[in-house]
PDB file of C-alpha atoms in Angstrom:
ATOM      1  CA  UNK A  11    -106.171  -2.396 -94.654  1.00  0.00           C
ATOM      2  CA  UNK A  12    -102.038  -1.682 -92.149  1.00  0.00           C
ATOM      3  CA  UNK A  13    -100.253  -3.976 -95.165  1.00  0.00           C
ATOM      4  CA  UNK A  14     -97.549  -4.434 -92.411  1.00  0.00           C
ATOM      5  CA  UNK A  15     -98.596  -4.455 -88.436  1.00  0.00           C
ATOM      6  CA  UNK A  16     -96.663  -4.254 -85.052  1.00  0.00           C
ATOM      7  CA  UNK A  17     -97.897  -5.159 -81.933  1.00  0.00           C
ATOM      8  CA  UNK A  18     -96.844  -4.582 -78.849  1.00  0.00           C
ATOM      9  CA  UNK A  19     -96.503  -1.059 -79.992  1.00  0.00           C
ATOM     10  CA  UNK A  20     -95.610   0.580 -76.613  1.00  0.00           C
ATOM     11  CA  UNK A  21     -94.037  -2.255 -74.557  1.00  0.00           C
ATOM     12  CA  UNK A  22     -92.120  -1.600 -70.776  1.00  0.00           C
ATOM     13  CA  UNK A  23     -90.197  -3.698 -69.038  1.00  0.00           C
ATOM     14  CA  UNK A  24     -87.734  -4.370 -66.618  1.00  0.00           C
ATOM     15  CA  UNK A  25     -84.377  -5.616 -67.482  1.00  0.00           C
ATOM     16  CA  UNK A  26     -83.400  -8.950 -67.031  1.00  0.00           C
ATOM     17  CA  UNK A  27     -86.353  -9.489 -68.323  1.00  0.00           C
ATOM     18  CA  UNK A  28     -87.401 -12.027 -71.764  1.00  0.00           C
ATOM     19  CA  UNK A  29     -89.881 -10.407 -74.208  1.00  0.00           C
ATOM     20  CA  UNK A  30     -91.560 -10.520 -78.199  1.00  0.00           C
ATOM     21  CA  UNK A  31     -92.595  -8.169 -80.471  1.00  0.00           C
ATOM     22  CA  UNK A  32     -94.427  -9.941 -83.098  1.00  0.00           C
ATOM     23  CA  UNK A  33     -94.767  -8.695 -87.474  1.00  0.00           C
ATOM     24  CA  UNK A  34     -96.766  -9.057 -89.901  1.00  0.00           C
ATOM     25  CA  UNK A  35     -97.098  -7.544 -93.457  1.00  0.00           C
ATOM     26  CA  UNK A  36     -99.989  -9.011 -96.248  1.00  0.00           C
ATOM     27  CA  UNK A  37     -98.542  -6.777 -99.019  1.00  0.00           C
ATOM     28  CA  UNK A  38     -97.901 -10.865-100.407  1.00  0.00           C
ATOM     29  CA  UNK A  39     -93.935 -10.156-100.397  1.00  0.00           C
ATOM     30  CA  UNK A  40     -91.085 -12.826 -99.893  1.00  0.00           C
ATOM     31  CA  UNK A  41     -88.708 -10.741 -97.945  1.00  0.00           C
ATOM     32  CA  UNK A  42     -88.849  -9.548 -94.057  1.00  0.00           C
ATOM     33  CA  UNK A  43     -87.155  -6.845 -92.057  1.00  0.00           C
ATOM     34  CA  UNK A  44     -86.213  -6.353 -88.308  1.00  0.00           C
ATOM     35  CA  UNK A  45     -84.124  -2.300 -87.710  1.00  0.00           C
ATOM     36  CA  UNK A  46     -83.569  -0.858 -84.666  1.00  0.00           C
ATOM     37  CA  UNK A  47     -84.093   3.107 -84.403  1.00  0.00           C
ATOM     38  CA  UNK A  48     -81.828   4.575 -81.300  1.00  0.00           C
ATOM     39  CA  UNK A  49     -82.575   7.610 -78.837  1.00  0.00           C
ATOM     40  CA  UNK A  50     -80.873   9.674 -81.288  1.00  0.00           C
ATOM     41  CA  UNK A  51     -83.225   8.505 -84.873  1.00  0.00           C
ATOM     42  CA  UNK A  52     -80.403   6.534 -86.117  1.00  0.00           C
ATOM     43  CA  UNK A  53     -81.561   3.621 -87.948  1.00  0.00           C
ATOM     44  CA  UNK A  54     -79.558  -0.198 -88.650  1.00  0.00           C
ATOM     45  CA  UNK A  55     -80.396  -3.648 -89.581  1.00  0.00           C
ATOM     46  CA  UNK A  56     -80.427  -6.235 -87.465  1.00  0.00           C
ATOM     47  CA  UNK A  57     -81.676  -9.102 -89.393  1.00  0.00           C
ATOM     48  CA  UNK A  58     -83.633 -10.158 -93.246  1.00  0.00           C
ATOM     49  CA  UNK A  59     -85.774 -13.070 -93.946  1.00  0.00           C
ATOM     50  CA  UNK A  60     -86.120 -14.313 -97.433  1.00  0.00           C
ATOM     51  CA  UNK A  61     -89.253 -17.185 -97.466  1.00  0.00           C
ATOM     52  CA  UNK A  62     -88.195 -18.025 -94.305  1.00  0.00           C
ATOM     53  CA  UNK A  63     -84.449 -17.989 -94.656  1.00  0.00           C
ATOM     54  CA  UNK A  64     -82.423 -16.092 -92.383  1.00  0.00           C
ATOM     55  CA  UNK A  65     -80.130 -13.919 -94.955  1.00  0.00           C
ATOM     56  CA  UNK A  66     -79.126 -10.642 -93.369  1.00  0.00           C
ATOM     57  CA  UNK A  67     -77.584 -11.434 -90.140  1.00  0.00           C
ATOM     58  CA  UNK A  68     -75.197  -7.966 -88.626  1.00  0.00           C
ATOM     59  CA  UNK A  69     -73.488  -7.629 -84.867  1.00  0.00           C
ATOM     60  CA  UNK A  70     -76.094  -8.810 -83.006  1.00  0.00           C
ATOM     61  CA  UNK A  71     -75.929  -9.429 -79.589  1.00  0.00           C
ATOM     62  CA  UNK A  72     -77.307 -13.465 -79.910  1.00  0.00           C
ATOM     63  CA  UNK A  73     -80.041 -12.015 -76.667  1.00  0.00           C
ATOM     64  CA  UNK A  74     -81.935 -11.423 -80.038  1.00  0.00           C
ATOM     65  CA  UNK A  75     -83.065 -13.796 -81.487  1.00  0.00           C
ATOM     66  CA  UNK A  76     -85.563 -13.741 -84.731  1.00  0.00           C
ATOM     67  CA  UNK A  77     -88.430 -15.951 -85.926  1.00  0.00           C
ATOM     68  CA  UNK A  78     -90.225 -16.857 -89.373  1.00  0.00           C
ATOM     69  CA  UNK A  79     -92.613 -18.976 -89.132  1.00  0.00           C
ATOM     70  CA  UNK A  80     -93.904 -17.893 -92.549  1.00  0.00           C
ATOM     71  CA  UNK A  81     -93.808 -15.887 -95.478  1.00  0.00           C
ATOM     72  CA  UNK A  82     -96.231 -12.665 -94.236  1.00  0.00           C
ATOM     73  CA  UNK A  83     -94.635 -13.036 -89.950  1.00  0.00           C
ATOM     74  CA  UNK A  84     -91.403 -12.659 -88.239  1.00  0.00           C
ATOM     75  CA  UNK A  85     -91.201 -12.729 -85.379  1.00  0.00           C
ATOM     76  CA  UNK A  86     -88.494 -11.199 -83.041  1.00  0.00           C
ATOM     77  CA  UNK A  87     -87.205 -12.447 -79.801  1.00  0.00           C
ATOM     78  CA  UNK A  88     -85.219 -11.119 -77.062  1.00  0.00           C
ATOM     79  CA  UNK A  89     -83.379 -12.980 -73.499  1.00  0.00           C
ATOM     80  CA  UNK A  90     -82.248 -10.592 -70.716  1.00  0.00           C
ATOM     81  CA  UNK A  91     -82.940  -6.694 -71.908  1.00  0.00           C
ATOM     82  CA  UNK A  92     -80.759  -4.581 -71.038  1.00  0.00           C
ATOM     83  CA  UNK A  93     -80.481  -0.395 -70.421  1.00  0.00           C
ATOM     84  CA  UNK A  94     -79.155  -0.526 -73.716  1.00  0.00           C
ATOM     85  CA  UNK A  95     -81.873  -2.250 -75.690  1.00  0.00           C
ATOM     86  CA  UNK A  96     -84.811   0.851 -75.411  1.00  0.00           C
ATOM     87  CA  UNK A  97     -85.560   2.023 -78.866  1.00  0.00           C
ATOM     88  CA  UNK A  98     -87.733   1.893 -82.093  1.00  0.00           C
ATOM     89  CA  UNK A  99     -88.044  -1.392 -83.363  1.00  0.00           C
ATOM     90  CA  UNK A 100     -89.240  -1.699 -87.148  1.00  0.00           C
ATOM     91  CA  UNK A 101     -90.175  -4.732 -88.786  1.00  0.00           C
ATOM     92  CA  UNK A 102     -90.588  -3.361 -92.842  1.00  0.00           C
ATOM     93  CA  UNK A 103     -90.687  -5.581 -95.372  1.00  0.00           C
ATOM     94  CA  UNK A 104     -90.354  -6.352 -99.780  1.00  0.00           C
ATOM     95  CA  UNK A 105     -91.140  -7.783-103.074  1.00  0.00           C
ATOM     96  CA  UNK A 106     -87.708  -9.650-102.793  1.00  0.00           C
ATOM     97  CA  UNK A 107     -84.146  -8.777-101.699  1.00  0.00           C
ATOM     98  CA  UNK A 108     -82.756  -6.519-105.008  1.00  0.00           C
ATOM     99  CA  UNK A 109     -83.499  -2.844-105.394  1.00  0.00           C
ATOM    100  CA  UNK A 110     -87.124  -2.630-103.679  1.00  0.00           C
ATOM    101  CA  UNK A 111     -88.902  -0.027-101.335  1.00  0.00           C
ATOM    102  CA  UNK A 112     -89.217  -1.665 -98.182  1.00  0.00           C
ATOM    103  CA  UNK A 113     -92.341  -0.631 -96.900  1.00  0.00           C
ATOM    104  CA  UNK A 114     -91.862  -0.087 -92.672  1.00  0.00           C
ATOM    105  CA  UNK A 115     -94.069  -1.283 -89.875  1.00  0.00           C
ATOM    106  CA  UNK A 116     -95.066   1.143 -87.416  1.00  0.00           C
ATOM    107  CA  UNK A 117     -92.036   0.531 -85.179  1.00  0.00           C
ATOM    108  CA  UNK A 118     -92.546  -0.763 -81.264  1.00  0.00           C
ATOM    109  CA  UNK A 119     -91.611   1.510 -78.730  1.00  0.00           C
ATOM    110  CA  UNK A 120     -89.287  -0.276 -76.083  1.00  0.00           C
ATOM    111  CA  UNK A 121     -88.240   1.239 -72.837  1.00  0.00           C
ATOM    112  CA  UNK A 122     -86.694  -1.436 -70.202  1.00  0.00           C
ATOM    113  CA  UNK A 123     -86.543  -0.430 -66.978  1.00  0.00           C
TER     114      UNK A 123
ATOM    115  CA  UNK B   5     -66.492   0.015 -94.823  1.00  0.00           C
ATOM    116  CA  UNK B   6     -70.534  -0.205 -95.405  1.00  0.00           C
ATOM    117  CA  UNK B   7     -71.658   4.292 -94.363  1.00  0.00           C
ATOM    118  CA  UNK B   8     -73.233   6.772 -95.413  1.00  0.00           C
ATOM    119  CA  UNK B   9     -72.673  10.528 -94.128  1.00  0.00           C
ATOM    120  CA  UNK B  10     -75.678  13.093 -94.340  1.00  0.00           C
ATOM    121  CA  UNK B  11     -76.087  16.826 -93.656  1.00  0.00           C
ATOM    122  CA  UNK B  12     -77.557  19.182 -92.519  1.00  0.00           C
ATOM    123  CA  UNK B  13     -78.569  16.936 -89.016  1.00  0.00           C
ATOM    124  CA  UNK B  14     -81.299  20.006 -88.634  1.00  0.00           C
ATOM    125  CA  UNK B  15     -83.053  22.072 -90.829  1.00  0.00           C
ATOM    126  CA  UNK B  16     -85.750  24.818 -91.448  1.00  0.00           C
ATOM    127  CA  UNK B  17     -86.902  26.987 -94.385  1.00  0.00           C
ATOM    128  CA  UNK B  18     -90.219  28.605 -94.354  1.00  0.00           C
ATOM    129  CA  UNK B  19     -92.578  27.107 -96.243  1.00  0.00           C
ATOM    130  CA  UNK B  20     -91.993  27.904-100.129  1.00  0.00           C
ATOM    131  CA  UNK B  21     -88.769  28.340-100.282  1.00  0.00           C
ATOM    132  CA  UNK B  22     -86.056  24.850-100.995  1.00  0.00           C
ATOM    133  CA  UNK B  23     -84.493  22.387 -98.803  1.00  0.00           C
ATOM    134  CA  UNK B  24     -81.723  20.512-100.171  1.00  0.00           C
ATOM    135  CA  UNK B  25     -79.891  18.107 -97.772  1.00  0.00           C
ATOM    136  CA  UNK B  26     -76.859  15.903 -98.715  1.00  0.00           C
ATOM    137  CA  UNK B  27     -75.728  12.324 -98.805  1.00  0.00           C
ATOM    138  CA  UNK B  28     -72.397  11.188 -99.340  1.00  0.00           C
ATOM    139  CA  UNK B  29     -71.828   6.824 -99.050  1.00  0.00           C
ATOM    140  CA  UNK B  30     -68.354   4.924 -98.714  1.00  0.00           C
ATOM    141  CA  UNK B  31     -69.454   1.977-100.468  1.00  0.00           C
ATOM    142  CA  UNK B  32     -68.466   1.749-104.267  1.00  0.00           C
ATOM    143  CA  UNK B  33     -70.222  -1.177-104.642  1.00  0.00           C
ATOM    144  CA  UNK B  34     -73.923   0.864-103.801  1.00  0.00           C
ATOM    145  CA  UNK B  35     -76.562   0.448-106.806  1.00  0.00           C
ATOM    146  CA  UNK B  36     -79.753   1.390-105.269  1.00  0.00           C
ATOM    147  CA  UNK B  37     -80.149   4.675-103.722  1.00  0.00           C
ATOM    148  CA  UNK B  38     -83.428   5.930-101.589  1.00  0.00           C
ATOM    149  CA  UNK B  39     -84.877   8.013 -99.528  1.00  0.00           C
ATOM    150  CA  UNK B  40     -87.375   7.738 -96.635  1.00  0.00           C
ATOM    151  CA  UNK B  41     -89.359  10.668 -95.066  1.00  0.00           C
ATOM    152  CA  UNK B  42     -89.921  10.094 -91.788  1.00  0.00           C
ATOM    153  CA  UNK B  43     -93.298  11.646 -89.398  1.00  0.00           C
ATOM    154  CA  UNK B  44     -93.715  11.826 -85.862  1.00  0.00           C
ATOM    155  CA  UNK B  45     -94.554   8.687 -84.186  1.00  0.00           C
ATOM    156  CA  UNK B  46     -95.003   6.962 -87.389  1.00  0.00           C
ATOM    157  CA  UNK B  47     -92.314   3.904 -89.806  1.00  0.00           C
ATOM    158  CA  UNK B  48     -90.309   5.885 -92.291  1.00  0.00           C
ATOM    159  CA  UNK B  49     -91.801   5.188 -95.745  1.00  0.00           C
ATOM    160  CA  UNK B  50     -89.828   6.177 -99.288  1.00  0.00           C
ATOM    161  CA  UNK B  51     -90.850   9.612-101.542  1.00  0.00           C
ATOM    162  CA  UNK B  52     -88.562   8.723-103.760  1.00  0.00           C
ATOM    163  CA  UNK B  53     -85.674   7.004-105.139  1.00  0.00           C
ATOM    164  CA  UNK B  54     -82.408   6.443-107.484  1.00  0.00           C
ATOM    165  CA  UNK B  55     -80.816   3.820-108.991  1.00  0.00           C
ATOM    166  CA  UNK B  56     -76.878   3.737-110.073  1.00  0.00           C
ATOM    167  CA  UNK B  57     -77.889   4.222-113.725  1.00  0.00           C
ATOM    168  CA  UNK B  58     -79.398   7.473-113.580  1.00  0.00           C
ATOM    169  CA  UNK B  59     -78.384  10.880-112.981  1.00  0.00           C
ATOM    170  CA  UNK B  60     -81.661  12.312-112.328  1.00  0.00           C
ATOM    171  CA  UNK B  61     -85.170  11.788-110.942  1.00  0.00           C
ATOM    172  CA  UNK B  62     -87.646  14.117-110.501  1.00  0.00           C
ATOM    173  CA  UNK B  63     -91.752  13.707-109.125  1.00  0.00           C
ATOM    174  CA  UNK B  64     -93.093  16.132-109.287  1.00  0.00           C
ATOM    175  CA  UNK B  65     -91.920  18.640-105.822  1.00  0.00           C
ATOM    176  CA  UNK B  66     -89.004  16.247-105.424  1.00  0.00           C
ATOM    177  CA  UNK B  67     -85.323  15.968-107.008  1.00  0.00           C
ATOM    178  CA  UNK B  68     -83.053  13.113-106.486  1.00  0.00           C
ATOM    179  CA  UNK B  69     -79.199  12.978-108.277  1.00  0.00           C
ATOM    180  CA  UNK B  70     -76.773  11.327-108.090  1.00  0.00           C
ATOM    181  CA  UNK B  71     -72.847  12.058-108.970  1.00  0.00           C
ATOM    182  CA  UNK B  72     -71.171   8.127-108.824  1.00  0.00           C
ATOM    183  CA  UNK B  73     -67.990   8.923-109.713  1.00  0.00           C
ATOM    184  CA  UNK B  74     -68.015  11.377-106.165  1.00  0.00           C
ATOM    185  CA  UNK B  75     -70.220   9.635-104.422  1.00  0.00           C
ATOM    186  CA  UNK B  76     -72.516  12.256-103.983  1.00  0.00           C
ATOM    187  CA  UNK B  77     -76.683  12.111-103.751  1.00  0.00           C
ATOM    188  CA  UNK B  78     -78.778  14.497-102.989  1.00  0.00           C
ATOM    189  CA  UNK B  79     -82.754  15.452-102.024  1.00  0.00           C
ATOM    190  CA  UNK B  80     -84.595  18.139-103.310  1.00  0.00           C
ATOM    191  CA  UNK B  81     -88.066  20.305-102.063  1.00  0.00           C
ATOM    192  CA  UNK B  82     -89.342  22.605-104.069  1.00  0.00           C
ATOM    193  CA  UNK B  83     -91.786  24.869-103.098  1.00  0.00           C
ATOM    194  CA  UNK B  84     -92.252  23.234 -99.486  1.00  0.00           C
ATOM    195  CA  UNK B  85     -95.158  22.958 -97.573  1.00  0.00           C
ATOM    196  CA  UNK B  86     -95.920  22.801 -93.861  1.00  0.00           C
ATOM    197  CA  UNK B  87     -96.604  18.971 -94.362  1.00  0.00           C
ATOM    198  CA  UNK B  88     -92.766  18.187 -95.054  1.00  0.00           C
ATOM    199  CA  UNK B  89     -91.737  18.632 -91.648  1.00  0.00           C
ATOM    200  CA  UNK B  90     -90.322  15.011 -90.892  1.00  0.00           C
ATOM    201  CA  UNK B  91     -87.525  13.472 -89.874  1.00  0.00           C
ATOM    202  CA  UNK B  92     -85.145  13.388 -93.922  1.00  0.00           C
ATOM    203  CA  UNK B  93     -83.614   9.621 -94.414  1.00  0.00           C
ATOM    204  CA  UNK B  94     -80.943   8.879 -97.234  1.00  0.00           C
ATOM    205  CA  UNK B  95     -80.034   5.784 -97.641  1.00  0.00           C
ATOM    206  CA  UNK B  96     -77.888   3.400 -99.701  1.00  0.00           C
ATOM    207  CA  UNK B  97     -78.120  -0.139-100.975  1.00  0.00           C
ATOM    208  CA  UNK B  98     -74.922  -2.416-101.454  1.00  0.00           C
ATOM    209  CA  UNK B  99     -74.423  -5.415-103.298  1.00  0.00           C
ATOM    210  CA  UNK B 100     -73.365  -8.110-100.715  1.00  0.00           C
ATOM    211  CA  UNK B 101     -74.155 -11.959-101.307  1.00  0.00           C
ATOM    212  CA  UNK B 102     -76.170 -12.479-103.596  1.00  0.00           C
ATOM    213  CA  UNK B 103     -78.377  -9.085-101.979  1.00  0.00           C
ATOM    214  CA  UNK B 104     -79.392  -6.338-100.997  1.00  0.00           C
ATOM    215  CA  UNK B 105     -79.520  -4.265 -98.484  1.00  0.00           C
ATOM    216  CA  UNK B 106     -79.834  -0.546 -96.499  1.00  0.00           C
ATOM    217  CA  UNK B 107     -76.976   1.638 -94.799  1.00  0.00           C
ATOM    218  CA  UNK B 108     -79.001   4.440 -93.699  1.00  0.00           C
ATOM    219  CA  UNK B 109     -77.731   8.181 -92.940  1.00  0.00           C
ATOM    220  CA  UNK B 110     -77.742   9.660 -89.568  1.00  0.00           C
ATOM    221  CA  UNK B 111     -80.975  11.312 -90.458  1.00  0.00           C
ATOM    222  CA  UNK B 112     -82.229  15.367 -91.572  1.00  0.00           C
ATOM    223  CA  UNK B 113     -85.130  17.635 -89.291  1.00  0.00           C
ATOM    224  CA  UNK B 114     -86.748  19.526 -92.018  1.00  0.00           C
ATOM    225  CA  UNK B 115     -88.952  22.362 -90.579  1.00  0.00           C
ATOM    226  CA  UNK B 116     -90.760  24.335 -92.433  1.00  0.00           C
ATOM    227  CA  UNK B 117     -92.200  27.367 -90.835  1.00  0.00           C
ATOM    228  CA  UNK B 118     -95.586  28.700 -92.214  1.00  0.00           C
TER     229      UNK B 118
END
């Protein structure tokens, strides 16, 4: 059973398009995250939700909008895609908001042409 | 500010040798220091972590040390094996607004040669 799953695994699209990435966790965790990993492997947090409430919102363009319909799901919608949005996007989850292990999904590889 | 520096960026060792990766963090409010291993095409996976009230922790061939005064922490892998080849990330977690978030280092690509 996959603990943290993401769809799609690969996403190739044109500049200016709008796309969504979905994430689901079956671990019963209260907190979920979105990270961006660029071409140099640098991993940076974008957003975090705890019990469907936004708790971390880093300096991310407002073209990126996360949505958490319930504790087990955290989706990422991206408007007006730009070349610089090309990256691997990882979803993660943790039991709470403290000093706990974060469990990462397999990643969504986004390529904007 | 929040910054984690990680060295070296690449590390090549012979099977059976030891590997050491070092990190330095800037935020003195950091109180949790996990290490993640990322294999090709996969998400990062926790391999070991240490909290600020502990100086050293060991789990079989992996050990982590923490020097809070110097804001340094290190990962030690002994008796390396080819399957240890991966990208390793250190992270520091400062407590902000009641929540911990992870600030990652830039990663170390470890290659273990048979």
